[in-house]
XYZ file of C-alpha atoms in Angstrom:
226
model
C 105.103 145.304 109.189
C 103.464 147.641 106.160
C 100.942 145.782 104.232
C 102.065 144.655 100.481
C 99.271 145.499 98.039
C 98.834 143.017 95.925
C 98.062 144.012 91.903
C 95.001 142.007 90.095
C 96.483 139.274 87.546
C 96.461 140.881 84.065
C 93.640 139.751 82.026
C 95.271 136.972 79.450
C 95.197 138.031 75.582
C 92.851 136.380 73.451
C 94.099 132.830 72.088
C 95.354 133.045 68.625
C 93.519 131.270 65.983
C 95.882 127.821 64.761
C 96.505 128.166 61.249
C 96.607 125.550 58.645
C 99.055 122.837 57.755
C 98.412 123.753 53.920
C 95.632 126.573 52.539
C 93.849 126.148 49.573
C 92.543 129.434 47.683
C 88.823 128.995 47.365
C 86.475 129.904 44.619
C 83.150 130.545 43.488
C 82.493 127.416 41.533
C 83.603 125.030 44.195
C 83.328 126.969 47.376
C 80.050 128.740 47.500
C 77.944 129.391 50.794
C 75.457 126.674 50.732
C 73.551 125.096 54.014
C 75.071 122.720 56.494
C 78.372 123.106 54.556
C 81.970 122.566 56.020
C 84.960 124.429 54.936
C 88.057 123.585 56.056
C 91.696 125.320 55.385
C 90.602 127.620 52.730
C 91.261 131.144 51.672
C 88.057 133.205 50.832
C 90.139 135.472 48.953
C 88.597 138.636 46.795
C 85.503 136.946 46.892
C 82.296 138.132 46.263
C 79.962 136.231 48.539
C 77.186 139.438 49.275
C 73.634 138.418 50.030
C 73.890 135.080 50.701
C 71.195 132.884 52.753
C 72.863 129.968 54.659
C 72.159 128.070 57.924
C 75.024 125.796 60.019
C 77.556 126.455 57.776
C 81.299 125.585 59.404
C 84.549 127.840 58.799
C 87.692 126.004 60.208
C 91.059 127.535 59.761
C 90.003 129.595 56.818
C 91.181 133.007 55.898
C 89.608 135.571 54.610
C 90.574 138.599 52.792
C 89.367 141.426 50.758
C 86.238 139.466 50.816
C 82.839 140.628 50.707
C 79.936 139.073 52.497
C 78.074 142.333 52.329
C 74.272 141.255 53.804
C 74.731 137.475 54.054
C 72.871 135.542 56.791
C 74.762 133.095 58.414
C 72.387 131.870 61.033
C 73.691 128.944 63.379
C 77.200 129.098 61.732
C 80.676 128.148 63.745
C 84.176 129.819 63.032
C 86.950 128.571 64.543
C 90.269 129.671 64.354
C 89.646 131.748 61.135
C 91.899 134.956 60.337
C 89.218 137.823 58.273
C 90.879 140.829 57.739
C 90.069 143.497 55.093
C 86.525 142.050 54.567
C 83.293 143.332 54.667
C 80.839 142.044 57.368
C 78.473 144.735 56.692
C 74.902 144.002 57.680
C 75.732 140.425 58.086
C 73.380 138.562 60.255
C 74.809 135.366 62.060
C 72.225 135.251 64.952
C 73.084 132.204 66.980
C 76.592 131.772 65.715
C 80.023 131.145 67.064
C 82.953 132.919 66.749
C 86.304 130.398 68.783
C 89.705 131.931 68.361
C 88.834 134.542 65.635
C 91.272 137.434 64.468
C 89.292 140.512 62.721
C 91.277 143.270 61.368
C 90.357 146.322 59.381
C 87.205 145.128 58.381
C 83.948 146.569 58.315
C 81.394 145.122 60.746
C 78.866 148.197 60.534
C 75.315 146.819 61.080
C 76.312 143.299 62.000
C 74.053 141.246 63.735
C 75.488 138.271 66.349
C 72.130 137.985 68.432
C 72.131 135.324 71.300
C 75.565 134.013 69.956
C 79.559 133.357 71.306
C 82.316 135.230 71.089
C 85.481 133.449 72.465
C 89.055 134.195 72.498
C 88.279 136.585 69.481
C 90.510 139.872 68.643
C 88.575 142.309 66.814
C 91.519 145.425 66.437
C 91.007 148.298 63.784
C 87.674 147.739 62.552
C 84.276 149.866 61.588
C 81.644 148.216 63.678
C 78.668 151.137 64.022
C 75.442 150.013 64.580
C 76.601 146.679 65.183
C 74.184 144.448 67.499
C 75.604 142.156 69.999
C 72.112 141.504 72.006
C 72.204 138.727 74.332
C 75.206 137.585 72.686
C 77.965 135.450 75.512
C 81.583 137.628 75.328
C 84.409 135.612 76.857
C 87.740 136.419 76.028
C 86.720 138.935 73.699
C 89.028 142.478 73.089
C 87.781 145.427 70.988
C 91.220 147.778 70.365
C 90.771 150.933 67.964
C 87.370 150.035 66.932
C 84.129 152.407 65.908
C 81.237 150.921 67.780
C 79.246 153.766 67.962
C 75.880 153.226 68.028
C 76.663 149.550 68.878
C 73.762 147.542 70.720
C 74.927 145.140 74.000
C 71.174 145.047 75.427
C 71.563 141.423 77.592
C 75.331 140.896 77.135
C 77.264 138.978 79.283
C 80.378 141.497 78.658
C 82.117 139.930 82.083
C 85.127 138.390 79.135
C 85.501 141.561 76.993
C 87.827 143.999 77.216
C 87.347 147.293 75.424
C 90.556 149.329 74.340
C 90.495 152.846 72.527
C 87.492 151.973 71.030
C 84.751 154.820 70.145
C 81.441 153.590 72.557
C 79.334 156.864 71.525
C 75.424 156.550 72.082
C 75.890 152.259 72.539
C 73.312 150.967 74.394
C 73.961 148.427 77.548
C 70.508 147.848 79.191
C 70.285 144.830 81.021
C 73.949 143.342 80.249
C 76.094 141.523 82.622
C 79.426 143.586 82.650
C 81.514 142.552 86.250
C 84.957 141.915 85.356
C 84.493 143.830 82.041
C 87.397 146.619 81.476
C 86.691 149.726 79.259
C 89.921 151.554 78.350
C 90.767 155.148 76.792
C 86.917 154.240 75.714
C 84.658 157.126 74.084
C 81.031 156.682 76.110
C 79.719 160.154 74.905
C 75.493 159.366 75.197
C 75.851 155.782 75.734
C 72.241 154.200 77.070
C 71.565 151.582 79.673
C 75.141 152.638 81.914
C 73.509 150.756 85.012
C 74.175 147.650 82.846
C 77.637 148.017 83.179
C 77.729 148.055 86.653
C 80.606 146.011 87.818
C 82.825 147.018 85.086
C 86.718 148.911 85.254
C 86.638 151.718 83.470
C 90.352 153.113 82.614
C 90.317 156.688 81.623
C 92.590 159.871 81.609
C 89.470 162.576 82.377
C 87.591 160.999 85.750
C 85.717 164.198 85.615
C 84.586 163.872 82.318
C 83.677 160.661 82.827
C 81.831 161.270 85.978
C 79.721 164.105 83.637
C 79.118 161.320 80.846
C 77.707 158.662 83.285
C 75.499 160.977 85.305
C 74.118 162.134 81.892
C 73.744 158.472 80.847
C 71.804 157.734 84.267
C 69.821 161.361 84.253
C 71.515 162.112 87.485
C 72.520 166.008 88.324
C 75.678 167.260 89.085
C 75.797 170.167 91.446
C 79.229 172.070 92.162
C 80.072 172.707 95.886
């Protein structure tokens, strides 16, 4: 009798974040970043909220759009099930902070920094993230679609939760991450650093050959035609 193959279970999507009974539209005067602060259920909408300094500040079921937190430090901060879409995460740095069923959407993440934080069941889909630096950060559950992370740094990732889907990988740098179970996906890795790191990893692509050129490149190893 012929062997049945059997097909790996389809990595599960992300959880959603739960939104609000009721949402209350922050502002400035009542609602600015400040230490240790909890926000529950409110919309950080059009907001300008650049260059703030906070530590352990909570985000629970908030939504944020068109906002701009444009170089705010957010050390030690929690989000959970928060919606940010159209907002500017530029340069933000949240080192030691937790993202828990997050949506991001067509916002711009260039230059953020999430050092030695979490990342779980988060969506980030359509988004500039460049330069952004996810060292030693813990992925799980995590999917990148459409996304510019060029430039991006995962040095001592564990990417074995994150899944990686059209996104633009160009010169990112893996040294030393933890990437079995991983899955890269119609992926740009033009000059991407540190490949051995993700070792372990599926990597989905239409041009094997290519890909076989970029990752001997990344690993200085010599191809030779027959």
């Amino acid at each position: 009798m012929p062997t049945q193959s059997v097909l790996p279970a389809a990595r599960p999507a992300p959880a959603r974040p739960r939104p609000p009974a009721t949402l209350v539209l922050a502002t400035l005067d009542e609602d600015d970043l400040r230490d240790d602060a909890t926000y529950k259920a409110l919309g950080f909408y059009d907001l300008a909220l650049a260059g703030r300094t906070v530590k352990g500040a909570e985000f629970v079921q908030c939504r944020f759009n068109r906002a701009d937190l444009t170089g705010t430090a957010l050390a030690g901060s929690i989000l959970t099930d928060c919606l940010i879409e159209g907002t500017s995460l530029a340069e933000v740095r949240a080192d030691q902070s937790v993202m828990h069923r997050v949506t991001v959407r067509e916002s711009r993440l260039s230059g953020l920094h999430w050092l030695d934080g979490t990342l779980h069941d988060v969506t980030v889909r359509d988004c500039r993230a460049e330069r952004s630096v996810f060292r030693g950060a813990h992925l799980h559950g995590v999917v990148f679609t459409g996304t510019d992370l060029t430039c991006a740094d995962f040095t001592g990732a564990d990417l074995s939760g994150a899944a990686f889907v059209d996104c633009d990988l160009s010169g990112a740098r893996f040294d030393f991450a933890t990437a079995a179970g991983a899955r890269l996906e119609g992926c740009a890795l033009d000059g991407i650093g540190g490949a051995a790191g993700l070792g372990g990893a599926t990597i989905a692509t239409g041009d094997p050959v290519g890909l076989s050129r970029v990752l001997a490149a990344a690993l200085d190893i010599t191809l030779e035609g027959a």
